[in-house]
Coordinates of C-alpha atoms in Angstrom, one line a residue:
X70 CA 243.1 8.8 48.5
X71 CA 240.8 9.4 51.9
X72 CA 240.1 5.7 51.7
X73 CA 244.0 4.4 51.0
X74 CA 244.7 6.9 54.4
X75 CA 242.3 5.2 56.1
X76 CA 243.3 1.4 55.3
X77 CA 246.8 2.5 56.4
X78 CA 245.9 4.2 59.8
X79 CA 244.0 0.5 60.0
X80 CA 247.5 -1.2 59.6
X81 CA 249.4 0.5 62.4
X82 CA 249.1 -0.4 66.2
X83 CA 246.8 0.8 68.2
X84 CA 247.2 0.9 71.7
X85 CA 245.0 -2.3 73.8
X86 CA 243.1 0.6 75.7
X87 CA 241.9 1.7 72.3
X88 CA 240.8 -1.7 71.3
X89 CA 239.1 -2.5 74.7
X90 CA 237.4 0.7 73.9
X91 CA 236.4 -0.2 70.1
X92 CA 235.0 -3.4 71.9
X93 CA 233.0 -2.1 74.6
X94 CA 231.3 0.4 72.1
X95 CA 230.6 -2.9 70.3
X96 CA 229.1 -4.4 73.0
X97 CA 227.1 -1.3 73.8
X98 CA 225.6 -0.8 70.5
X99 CA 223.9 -3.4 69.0
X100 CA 224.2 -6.0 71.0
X101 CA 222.5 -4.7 74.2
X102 CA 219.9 -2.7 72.6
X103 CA 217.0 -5.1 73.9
X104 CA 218.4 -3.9 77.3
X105 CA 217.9 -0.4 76.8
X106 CA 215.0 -0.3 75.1
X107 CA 213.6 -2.0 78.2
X108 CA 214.9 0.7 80.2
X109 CA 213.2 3.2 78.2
X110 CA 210.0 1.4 78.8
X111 CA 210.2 1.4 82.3
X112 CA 211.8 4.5 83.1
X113 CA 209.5 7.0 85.3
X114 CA 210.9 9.7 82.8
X115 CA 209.7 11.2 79.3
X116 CA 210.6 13.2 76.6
X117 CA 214.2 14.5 77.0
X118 CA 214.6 13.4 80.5
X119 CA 213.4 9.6 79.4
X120 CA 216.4 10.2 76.4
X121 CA 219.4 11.5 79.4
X122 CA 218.4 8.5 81.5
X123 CA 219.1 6.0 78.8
X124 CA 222.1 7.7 77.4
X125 CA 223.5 7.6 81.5
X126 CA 223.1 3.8 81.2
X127 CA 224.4 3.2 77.9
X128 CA 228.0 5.4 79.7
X129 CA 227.4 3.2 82.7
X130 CA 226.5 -0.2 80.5
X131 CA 229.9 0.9 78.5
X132 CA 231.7 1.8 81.8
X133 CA 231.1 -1.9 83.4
X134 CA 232.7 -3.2 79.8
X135 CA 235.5 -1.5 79.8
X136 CA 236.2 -2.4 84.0
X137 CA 235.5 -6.1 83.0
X138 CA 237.7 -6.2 79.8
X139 CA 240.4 -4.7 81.1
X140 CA 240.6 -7.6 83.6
X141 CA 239.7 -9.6 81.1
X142 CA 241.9 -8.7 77.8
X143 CA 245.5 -8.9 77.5
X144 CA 247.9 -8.6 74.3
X145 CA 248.5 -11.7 74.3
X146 CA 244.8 -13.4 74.7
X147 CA 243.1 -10.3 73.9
X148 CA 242.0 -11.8 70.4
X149 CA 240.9 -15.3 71.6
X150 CA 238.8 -14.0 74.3
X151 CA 237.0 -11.6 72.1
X152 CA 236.3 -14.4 69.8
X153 CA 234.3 -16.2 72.2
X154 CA 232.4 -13.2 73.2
X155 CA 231.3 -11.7 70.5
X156 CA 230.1 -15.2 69.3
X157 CA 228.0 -15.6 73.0
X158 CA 227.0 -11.4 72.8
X159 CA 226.0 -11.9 69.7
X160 CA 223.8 -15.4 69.8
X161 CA 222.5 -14.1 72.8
X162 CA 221.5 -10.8 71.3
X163 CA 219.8 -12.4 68.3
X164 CA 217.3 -13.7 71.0
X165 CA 216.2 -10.8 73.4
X166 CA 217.0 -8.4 70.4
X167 CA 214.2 -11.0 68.4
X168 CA 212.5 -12.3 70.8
X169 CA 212.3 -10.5 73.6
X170 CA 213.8 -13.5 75.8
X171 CA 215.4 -13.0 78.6
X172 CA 218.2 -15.2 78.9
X173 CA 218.6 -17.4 82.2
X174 CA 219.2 -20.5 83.8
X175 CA 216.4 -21.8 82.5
X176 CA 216.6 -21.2 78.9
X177 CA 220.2 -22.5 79.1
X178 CA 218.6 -25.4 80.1
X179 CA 216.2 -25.2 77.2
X180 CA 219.1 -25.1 74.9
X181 CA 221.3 -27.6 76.0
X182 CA 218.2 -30.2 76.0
X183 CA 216.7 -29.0 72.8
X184 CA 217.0 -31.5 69.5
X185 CA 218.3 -30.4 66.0
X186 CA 214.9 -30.1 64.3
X187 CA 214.0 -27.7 66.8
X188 CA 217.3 -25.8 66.5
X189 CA 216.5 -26.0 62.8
X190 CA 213.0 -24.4 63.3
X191 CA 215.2 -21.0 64.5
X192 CA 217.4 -21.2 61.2
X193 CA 216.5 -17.9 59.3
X194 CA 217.7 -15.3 57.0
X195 CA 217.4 -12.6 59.7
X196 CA 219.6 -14.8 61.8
X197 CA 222.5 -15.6 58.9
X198 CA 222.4 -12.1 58.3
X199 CA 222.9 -11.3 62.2
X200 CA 225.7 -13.8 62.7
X201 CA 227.6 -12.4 59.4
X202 CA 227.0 -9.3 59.7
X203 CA 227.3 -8.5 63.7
X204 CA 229.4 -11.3 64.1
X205 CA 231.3 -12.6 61.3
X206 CA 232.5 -9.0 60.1
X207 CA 233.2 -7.7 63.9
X208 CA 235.5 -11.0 64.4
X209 CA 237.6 -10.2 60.9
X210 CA 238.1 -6.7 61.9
X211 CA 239.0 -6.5 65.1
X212 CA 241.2 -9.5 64.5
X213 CA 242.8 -7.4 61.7
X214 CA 244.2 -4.9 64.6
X215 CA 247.4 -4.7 65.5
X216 CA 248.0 -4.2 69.3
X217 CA 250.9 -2.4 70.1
X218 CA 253.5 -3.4 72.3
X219 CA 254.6 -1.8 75.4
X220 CA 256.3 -2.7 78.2
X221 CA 254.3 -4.1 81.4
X222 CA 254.7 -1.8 84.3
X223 CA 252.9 1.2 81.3
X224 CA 250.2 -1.1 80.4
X225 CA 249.5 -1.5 84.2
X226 CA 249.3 2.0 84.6
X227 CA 247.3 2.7 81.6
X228 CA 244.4 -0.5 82.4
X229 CA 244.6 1.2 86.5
X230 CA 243.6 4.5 84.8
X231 CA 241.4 3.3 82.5
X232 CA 239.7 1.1 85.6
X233 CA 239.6 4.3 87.9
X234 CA 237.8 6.5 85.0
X235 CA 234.9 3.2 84.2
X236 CA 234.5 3.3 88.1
X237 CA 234.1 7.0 88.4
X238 CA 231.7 7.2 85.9
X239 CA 229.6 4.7 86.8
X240 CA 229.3 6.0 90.9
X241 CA 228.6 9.4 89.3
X242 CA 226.2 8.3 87.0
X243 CA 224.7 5.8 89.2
X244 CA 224.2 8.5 92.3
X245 CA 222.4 10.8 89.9
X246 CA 219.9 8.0 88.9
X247 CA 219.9 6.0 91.7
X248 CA 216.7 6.1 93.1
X249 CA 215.3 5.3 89.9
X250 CA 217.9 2.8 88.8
X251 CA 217.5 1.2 92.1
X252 CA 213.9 0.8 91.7
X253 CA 213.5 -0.1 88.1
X254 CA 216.2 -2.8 88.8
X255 CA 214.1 -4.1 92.0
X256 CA 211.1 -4.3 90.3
X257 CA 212.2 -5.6 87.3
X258 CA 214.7 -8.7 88.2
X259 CA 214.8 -9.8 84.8
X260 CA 216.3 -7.1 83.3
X261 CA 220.0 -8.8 83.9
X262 CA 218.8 -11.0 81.3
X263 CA 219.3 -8.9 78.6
X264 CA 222.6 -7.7 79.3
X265 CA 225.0 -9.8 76.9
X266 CA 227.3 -10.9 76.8
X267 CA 226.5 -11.3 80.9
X268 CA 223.3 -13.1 80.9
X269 CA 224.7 -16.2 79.2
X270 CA 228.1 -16.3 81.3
X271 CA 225.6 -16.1 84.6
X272 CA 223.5 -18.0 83.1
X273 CA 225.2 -21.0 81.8
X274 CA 226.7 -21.1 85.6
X275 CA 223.9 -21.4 87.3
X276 CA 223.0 -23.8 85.1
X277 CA 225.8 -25.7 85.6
X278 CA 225.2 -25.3 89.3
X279 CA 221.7 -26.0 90.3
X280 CA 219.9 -27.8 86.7
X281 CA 222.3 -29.9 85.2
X282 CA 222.0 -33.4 85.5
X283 CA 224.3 -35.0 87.6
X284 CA 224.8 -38.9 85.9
X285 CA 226.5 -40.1 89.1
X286 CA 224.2 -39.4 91.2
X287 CA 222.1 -43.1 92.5
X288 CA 218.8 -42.8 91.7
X289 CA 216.4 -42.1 94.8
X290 CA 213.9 -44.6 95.2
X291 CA 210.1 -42.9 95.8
X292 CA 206.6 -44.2 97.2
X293 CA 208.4 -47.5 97.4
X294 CA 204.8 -48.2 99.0
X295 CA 202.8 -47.6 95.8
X296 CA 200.1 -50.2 95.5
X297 CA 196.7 -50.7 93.6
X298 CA 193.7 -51.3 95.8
X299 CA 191.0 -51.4 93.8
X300 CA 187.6 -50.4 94.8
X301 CA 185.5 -52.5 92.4
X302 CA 187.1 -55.8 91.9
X303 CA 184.3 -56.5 89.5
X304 CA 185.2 -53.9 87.5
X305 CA 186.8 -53.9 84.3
X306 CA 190.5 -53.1 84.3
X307 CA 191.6 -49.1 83.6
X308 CA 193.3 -47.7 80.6
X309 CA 194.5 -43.8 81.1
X310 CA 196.0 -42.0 77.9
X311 CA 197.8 -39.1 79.1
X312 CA 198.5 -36.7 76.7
X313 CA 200.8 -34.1 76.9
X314 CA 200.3 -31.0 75.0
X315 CA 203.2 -28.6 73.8
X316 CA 203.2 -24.8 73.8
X317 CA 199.1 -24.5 73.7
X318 CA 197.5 -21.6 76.1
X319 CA 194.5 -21.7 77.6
X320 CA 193.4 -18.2 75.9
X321 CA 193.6 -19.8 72.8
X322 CA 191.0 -22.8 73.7
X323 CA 187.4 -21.8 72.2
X324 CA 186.1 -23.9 75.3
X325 CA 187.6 -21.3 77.4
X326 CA 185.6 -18.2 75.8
X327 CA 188.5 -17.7 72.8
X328 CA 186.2 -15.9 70.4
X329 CA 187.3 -18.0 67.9
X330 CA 186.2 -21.6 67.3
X331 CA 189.5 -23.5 67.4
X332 CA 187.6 -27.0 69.4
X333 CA 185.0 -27.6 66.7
X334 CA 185.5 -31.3 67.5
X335 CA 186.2 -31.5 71.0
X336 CA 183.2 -29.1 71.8
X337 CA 181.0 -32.0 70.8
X338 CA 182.3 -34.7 73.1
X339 CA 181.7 -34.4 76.9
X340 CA 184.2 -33.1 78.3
X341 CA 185.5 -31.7 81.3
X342 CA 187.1 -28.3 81.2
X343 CA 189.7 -27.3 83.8
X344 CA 189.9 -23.2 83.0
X345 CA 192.1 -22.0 85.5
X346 CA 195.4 -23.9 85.0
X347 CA 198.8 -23.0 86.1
X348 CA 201.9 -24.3 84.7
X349 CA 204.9 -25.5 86.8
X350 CA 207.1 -23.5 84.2
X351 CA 207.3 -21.7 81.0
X352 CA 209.5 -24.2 79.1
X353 CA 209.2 -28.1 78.1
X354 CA 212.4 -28.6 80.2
X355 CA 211.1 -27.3 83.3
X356 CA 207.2 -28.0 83.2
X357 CA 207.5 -32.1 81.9
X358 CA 209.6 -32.9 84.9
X359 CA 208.4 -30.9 87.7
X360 CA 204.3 -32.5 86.6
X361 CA 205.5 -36.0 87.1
X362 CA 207.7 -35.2 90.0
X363 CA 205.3 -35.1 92.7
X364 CA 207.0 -32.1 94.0
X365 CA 204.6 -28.3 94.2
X366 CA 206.2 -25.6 91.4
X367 CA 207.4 -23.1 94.8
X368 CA 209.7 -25.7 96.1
X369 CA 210.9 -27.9 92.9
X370 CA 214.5 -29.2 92.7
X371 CA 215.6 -29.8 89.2
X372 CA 218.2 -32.1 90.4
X373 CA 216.5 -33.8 92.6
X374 CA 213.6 -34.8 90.0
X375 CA 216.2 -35.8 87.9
X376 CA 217.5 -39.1 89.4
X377 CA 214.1 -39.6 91.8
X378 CA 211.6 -41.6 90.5
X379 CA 208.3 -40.1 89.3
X380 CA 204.8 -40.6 89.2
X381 CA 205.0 -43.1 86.2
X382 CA 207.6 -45.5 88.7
X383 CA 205.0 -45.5 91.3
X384 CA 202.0 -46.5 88.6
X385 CA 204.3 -49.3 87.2
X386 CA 205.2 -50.4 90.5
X387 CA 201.9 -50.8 91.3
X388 CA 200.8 -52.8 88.4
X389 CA 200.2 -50.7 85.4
X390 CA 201.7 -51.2 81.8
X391 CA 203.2 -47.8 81.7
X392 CA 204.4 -47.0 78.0
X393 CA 205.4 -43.4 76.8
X394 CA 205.3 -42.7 72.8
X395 CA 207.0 -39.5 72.2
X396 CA 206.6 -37.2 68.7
X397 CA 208.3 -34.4 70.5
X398 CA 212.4 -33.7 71.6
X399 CA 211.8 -36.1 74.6
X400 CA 210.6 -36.9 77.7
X401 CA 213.7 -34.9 79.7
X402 CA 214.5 -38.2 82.2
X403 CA 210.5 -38.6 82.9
X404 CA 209.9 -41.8 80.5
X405 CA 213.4 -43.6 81.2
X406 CA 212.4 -46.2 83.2
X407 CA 208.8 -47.4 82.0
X408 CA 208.5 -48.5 78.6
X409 CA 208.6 -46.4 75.2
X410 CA 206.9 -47.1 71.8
X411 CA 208.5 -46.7 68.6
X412 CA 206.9 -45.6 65.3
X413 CA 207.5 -48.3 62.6
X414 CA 209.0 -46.8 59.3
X415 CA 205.9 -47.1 57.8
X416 CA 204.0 -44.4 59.7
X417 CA 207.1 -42.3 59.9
X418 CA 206.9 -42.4 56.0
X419 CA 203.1 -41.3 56.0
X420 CA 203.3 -38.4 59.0
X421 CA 207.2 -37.6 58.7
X422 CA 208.7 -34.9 56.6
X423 CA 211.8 -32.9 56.8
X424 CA 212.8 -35.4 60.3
X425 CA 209.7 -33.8 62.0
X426 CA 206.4 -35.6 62.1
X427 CA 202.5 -34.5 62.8
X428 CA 201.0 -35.4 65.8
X429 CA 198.6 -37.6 63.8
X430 CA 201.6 -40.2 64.0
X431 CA 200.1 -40.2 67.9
X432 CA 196.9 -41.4 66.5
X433 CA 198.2 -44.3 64.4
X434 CA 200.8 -45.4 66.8
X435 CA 197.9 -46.0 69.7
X436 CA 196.0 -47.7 67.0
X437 CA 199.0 -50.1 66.1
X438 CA 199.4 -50.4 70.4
X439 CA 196.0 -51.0 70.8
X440 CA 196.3 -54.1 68.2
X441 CA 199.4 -55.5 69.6
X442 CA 197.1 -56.2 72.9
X443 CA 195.7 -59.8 73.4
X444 CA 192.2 -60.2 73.6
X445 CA 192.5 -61.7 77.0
X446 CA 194.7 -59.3 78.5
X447 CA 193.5 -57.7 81.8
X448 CA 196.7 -55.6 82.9
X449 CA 195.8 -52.0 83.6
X450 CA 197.6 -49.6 81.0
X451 CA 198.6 -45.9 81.2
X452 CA 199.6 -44.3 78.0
X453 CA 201.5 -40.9 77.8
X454 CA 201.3 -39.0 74.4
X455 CA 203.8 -36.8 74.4
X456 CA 202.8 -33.7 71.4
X457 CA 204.7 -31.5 68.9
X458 CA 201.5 -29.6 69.8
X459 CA 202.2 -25.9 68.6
X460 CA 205.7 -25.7 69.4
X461 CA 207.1 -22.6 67.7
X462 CA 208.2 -20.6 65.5
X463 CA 207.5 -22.5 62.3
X464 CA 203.8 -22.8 64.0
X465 CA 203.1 -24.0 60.3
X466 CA 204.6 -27.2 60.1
X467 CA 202.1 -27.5 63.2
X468 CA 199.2 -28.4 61.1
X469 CA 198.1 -29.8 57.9
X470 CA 196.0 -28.2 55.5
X471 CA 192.6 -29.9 56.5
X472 CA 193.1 -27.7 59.7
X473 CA 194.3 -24.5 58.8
X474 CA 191.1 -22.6 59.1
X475 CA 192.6 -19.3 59.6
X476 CA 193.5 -17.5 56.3
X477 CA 196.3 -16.0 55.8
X478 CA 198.4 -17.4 58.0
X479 CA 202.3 -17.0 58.6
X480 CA 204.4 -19.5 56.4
X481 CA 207.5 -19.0 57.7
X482 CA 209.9 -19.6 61.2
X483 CA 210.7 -16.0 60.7
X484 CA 207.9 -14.7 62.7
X485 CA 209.0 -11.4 63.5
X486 CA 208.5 -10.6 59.7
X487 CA 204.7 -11.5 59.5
X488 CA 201.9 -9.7 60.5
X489 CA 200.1 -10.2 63.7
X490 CA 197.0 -11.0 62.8
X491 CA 198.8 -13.5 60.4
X492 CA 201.1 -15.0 63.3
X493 CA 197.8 -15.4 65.4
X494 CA 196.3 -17.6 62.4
X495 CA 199.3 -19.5 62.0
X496 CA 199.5 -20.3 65.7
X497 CA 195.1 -21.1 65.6
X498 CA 195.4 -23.2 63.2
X499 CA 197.7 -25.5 65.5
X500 CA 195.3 -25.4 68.4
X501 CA 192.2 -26.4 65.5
X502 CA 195.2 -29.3 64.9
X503 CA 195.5 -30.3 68.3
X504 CA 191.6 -30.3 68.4
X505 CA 191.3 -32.8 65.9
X506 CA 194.6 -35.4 67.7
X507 CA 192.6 -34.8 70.8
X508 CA 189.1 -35.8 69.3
X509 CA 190.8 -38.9 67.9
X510 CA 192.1 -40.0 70.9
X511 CA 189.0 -40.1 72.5
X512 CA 187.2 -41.7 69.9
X513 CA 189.6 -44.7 70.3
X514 CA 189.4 -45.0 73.8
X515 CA 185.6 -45.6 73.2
X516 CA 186.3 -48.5 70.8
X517 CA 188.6 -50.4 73.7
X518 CA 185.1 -52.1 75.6
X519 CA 187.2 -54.6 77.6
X520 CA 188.4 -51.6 79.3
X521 CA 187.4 -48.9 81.6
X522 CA 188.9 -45.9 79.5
X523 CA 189.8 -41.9 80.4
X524 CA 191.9 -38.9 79.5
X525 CA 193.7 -36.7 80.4
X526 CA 195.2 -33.6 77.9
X527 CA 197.1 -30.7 79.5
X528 CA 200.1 -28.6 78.2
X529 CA 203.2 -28.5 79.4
X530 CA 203.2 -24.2 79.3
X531 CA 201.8 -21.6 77.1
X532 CA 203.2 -19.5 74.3
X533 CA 203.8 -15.8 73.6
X534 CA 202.9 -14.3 69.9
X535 CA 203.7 -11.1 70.1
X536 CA 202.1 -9.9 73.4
X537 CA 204.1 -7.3 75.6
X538 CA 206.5 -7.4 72.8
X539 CA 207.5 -11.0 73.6
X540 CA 207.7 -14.2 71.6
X541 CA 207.5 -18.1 72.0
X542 CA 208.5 -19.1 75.8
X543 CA 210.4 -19.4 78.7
X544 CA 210.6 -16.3 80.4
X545 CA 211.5 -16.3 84.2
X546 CA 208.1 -17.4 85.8
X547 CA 207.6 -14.6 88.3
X548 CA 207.3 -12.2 85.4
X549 CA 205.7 -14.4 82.9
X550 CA 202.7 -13.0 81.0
X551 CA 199.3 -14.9 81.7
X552 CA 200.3 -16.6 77.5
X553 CA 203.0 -18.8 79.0
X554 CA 201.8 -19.8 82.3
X555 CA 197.8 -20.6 81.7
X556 CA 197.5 -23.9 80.4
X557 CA 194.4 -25.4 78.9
X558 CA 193.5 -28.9 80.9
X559 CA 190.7 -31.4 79.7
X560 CA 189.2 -34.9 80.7
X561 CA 187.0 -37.2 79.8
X562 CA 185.5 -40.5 80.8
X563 CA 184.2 -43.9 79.6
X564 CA 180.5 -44.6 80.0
X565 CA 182.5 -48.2 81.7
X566 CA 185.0 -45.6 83.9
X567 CA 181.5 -43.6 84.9
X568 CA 179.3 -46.7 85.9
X569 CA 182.2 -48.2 88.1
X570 CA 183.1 -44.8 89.8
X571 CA 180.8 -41.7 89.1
X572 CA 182.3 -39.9 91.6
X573 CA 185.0 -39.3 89.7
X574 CA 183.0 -37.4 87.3
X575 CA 181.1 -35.9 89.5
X576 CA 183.6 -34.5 92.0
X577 CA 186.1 -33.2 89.0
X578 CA 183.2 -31.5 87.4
X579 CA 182.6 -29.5 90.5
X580 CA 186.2 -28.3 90.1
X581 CA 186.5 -27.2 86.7
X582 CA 186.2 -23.6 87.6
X583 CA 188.6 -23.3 91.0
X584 CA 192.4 -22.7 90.5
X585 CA 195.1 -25.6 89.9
X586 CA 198.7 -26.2 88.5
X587 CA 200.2 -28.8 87.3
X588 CA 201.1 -29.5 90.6
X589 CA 197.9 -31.8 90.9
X590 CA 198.7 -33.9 88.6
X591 CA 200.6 -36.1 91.0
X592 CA 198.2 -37.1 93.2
X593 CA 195.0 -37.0 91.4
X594 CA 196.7 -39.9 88.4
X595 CA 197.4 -41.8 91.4
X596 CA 194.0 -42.0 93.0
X597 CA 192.3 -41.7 89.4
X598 CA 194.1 -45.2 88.8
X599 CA 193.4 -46.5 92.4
X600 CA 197.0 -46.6 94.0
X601 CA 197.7 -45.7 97.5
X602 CA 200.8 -44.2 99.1
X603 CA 202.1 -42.4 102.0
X604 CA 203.8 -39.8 99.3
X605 CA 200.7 -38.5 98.4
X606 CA 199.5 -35.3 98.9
X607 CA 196.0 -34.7 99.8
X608 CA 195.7 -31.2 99.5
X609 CA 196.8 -31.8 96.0
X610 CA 194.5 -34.8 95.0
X611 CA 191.7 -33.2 92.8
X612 CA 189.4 -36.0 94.6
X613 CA 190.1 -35.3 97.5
X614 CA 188.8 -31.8 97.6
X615 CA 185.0 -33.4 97.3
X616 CA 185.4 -35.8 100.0
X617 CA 186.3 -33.5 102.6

């Protein structure tokens, strides 16, 4: 009987100040919980008065929705518009509510430039369940609600009341706290980025604004003056394999004090390791293209880099065979103009499963490159690998089972359900992975005799597993834990590159200890690779700094 009542209270009209209210609560609770919560971490209170101060900005949180949404809802649209919002609340909920991300322009961009395997990698249970149940069910019931109609100049009144209360209660509330609010909010910029449905409206703008590429836009020629002067004209001609890496952090690098031994083969081979690296950013999207712009991290224009040429354009206007082989989501505009290997069938077959490959497909497609060249060829050749590295969450698709060292390990992309001991396997075992590609690419460079061979490995950013409360990537760099933004760098020289210019080796190894970004990247390939231009910067060129 209680639950007939109930259906039929459901069926009558309800007044649009209800339902903006029903909605706002809905917003509130759960969808902005990861908001809160960070609140409660930061607040300077505790105990009961830690509890008052996040109840105040849960009324002020539901205050600024209800001021927004009666702008915002009408009758007539009220429906539509709270489709599309509870589908962005709630996708971007999943994600600081999971994660711990904070959404912003950046990982937008991430998102917009990501490939469907990787989008597949984030398919889980927990999420299904999310998107029904928080979601699916919210949409079907309050689509089931019958507004009531009323004439114009009362609904007017009622939305200026209902206004004048939200603003009340947030001045009140906010002159109680506002010392505190003020100062929590100044010193913690990124909390905006978990308010949803907010963070995803601001953020997509922004986007929109200052990332997105612009495909009119002519392309801006750079270091048109790029030329190779070679010191040694003797000398046999240079072959640099680039490789970069994807989602590795320095802290996980045995070479770099990690306790555990995850460079068993790189350990052996001399190499020269660069421990305290920067990244430009804390995403692929951001880090790939600001490395190979030739622009520093503080002052890097995402537009701009996108339709100027880069440091490969001034290596293959200056001579060099410039050829990019990819096993990631893409080189994000870097590789468009230079040339870019293909993996037959064949090798897709032997490293490819479920339309996502190992990064031994690397090996075997510089093998099949390295073939392909005739035995007379002298044209100077730089190589960029680009890795699937330890890109998460399934961290274990990252490595095959010769390389998982690190028992038990999580086997799932559901990472917030294994242990964190078992997520830190998981994630080991691809840097033991990445150990082994690396190794192999070395040991092929010191097969190619008729060439004066190096490398060059550094990752594009680092990773989170579970630090802080935080997973994967890509939070806003000024607040980015030490995981995402220390990179692990390494190089390594022919006994052919070493005779002809030992220098090189000698100056960098000086160096391996003193503080550098990805920002040097730039200018150290290009005088690595002997080309000159006015573009570069000096204060930037890793070689430079010995022969001052």
């Amino acid at each position: 009987m209680q639950f007939q009542t109930i259906l039929s209270r459901l069926k009558q009209p309800i007044h649009l100040q209800w339902f903006i209210f029903l909605f706002s609560c809905w917003m509130v609770v759960p969808f902005n919980l990861a908001f809160l919560n960070k609140l409660a971490q930061f607040t300077p209170y505790s105990g009961v008065a830690a509890w008052l101060f996040v109840l105040a900005m849960s009324l002020v949180l539901l205050a600024y929705f209800m001021l927004v949404f009666n702008l915002l809802l009408w009758r007539s649209v009220a429906k539509p518009i709270l489709f599309i919002l509870l589908f962005l609340a709630g996708g971007s909920a999943y994600f600081t509510n999971t994660f711990g991300v904070s959404i912003d322009a950046y990982q937008i961009q991430n998102a917009f430039e990501t490939d469907w395997r990787e989008v597949l990698d984030l398919m889980t249970l927990k999420m299904g369940l999310w998107f029904v149940s928080l979601i699916v069910l919210p949409i079907i019931f309050f689509c089931s609600l019958k507004i009531k109609k009323q004439p114009m100049i009362q609904m007017l009144w009622q939305k200026l009341a209902m206004m004048l209360m939200s603003l009340l209660l947030i001045a009140g509330l906010a002159f109680v706290y506002y010392v505190d609010l003020a100062a929590t909010l100044r010193e913690h910029r990124d909390l905006k980025g978990y308010i949803s449905p907010q963070n995803v409206i601001a953020s997509t703008w922004s986007y929109y604004k200052k990332l997105a590429p612009k495909k009119h836009l002519a392309l801006v020629k750079y270091g048109e003056d790029a030329k190779r002067v070679a010191k040694n004209t003797q000398a046999l001609p240079k072959l640099m394999v680039l490789v970069v890496g994807e989602t590795a952090r320095a802290e996980s690098f045995s070479l770099n004090g990690y306790v555990r031994n995850t460079n068993p083969e790189l350990a052996k081979l001399p190499m020269i390791n660069f421990s305290q690296v920067s990244s430009c950013g804390t995403a692929t999207a951001v880090s790939l293209p600001c490395m190979f712009s030739g622009m520093q991290r503080e002052s890097y224009d995402a537009q701009l880099a996108n339709h100027r040429e880069n440091v490969l354009d001034l290596l293959q206007r200056a001579g060099y065979k410039v050829t990019w082989m990819d096993n990631n989501s893409g080189c994000k505009g870097v590789c468009e103009r230079v040339g870019n290997y293909q993996f037959s069938p064949e090798l897709k077959q032997k490293w490819c499963q479920d339309n996502e490959c190992y990064d031994e497909i690397l090996i075997d497609g510089l093998k099949d490159y390295f073939t392909q060249i005739p035995a007379n060829d002298t044209t100077p050749r730089v190589i960029v690998l680009h890795q699937m590295g330890s890109h998460g969450p399934a961290y274990y698709k990252r490595s095959t089972a010769a390389y998982q060292h690190f028992k038990p390990f999580c086997t799932t992309n559901a990472i917030q359900g294994c242990s964190q001991q078992d997520l830190v396997n998981v994630y080991d075992n691809s840097i033991v992975y990445t150990d082994h590609v690396l190794a192999q690419v070395i040991q092929l460079l010191q097969q190619q005799s008729h060439y004066q061979t190096a490398f060059w490995y550094l990752s594009d950013h680092g990773e989170s597993t579970g630090e802080h409360g935080l997973y994967l990537h890509g939070a806003p760099y000024v607040f980015a834990p030490s995981q995402q933004t220390h990179i692990p760098m390494l190089m390594w020289f022919s006994e052919q590159w070493q005779q002809a210019q030992p220098q090189h080796t000698t100056c960098l190894s000086q160096q391996k200890n003193r503080k550098m970004s990805q920002d040097d990247l730039f200018s150290t390939l290009l005088s690595l690779m002997d080309v000159e231009s006015q573009v570069k910067h000096a204060d930037l060129d890793l070689l430079q700094h010995c022969a001052r």
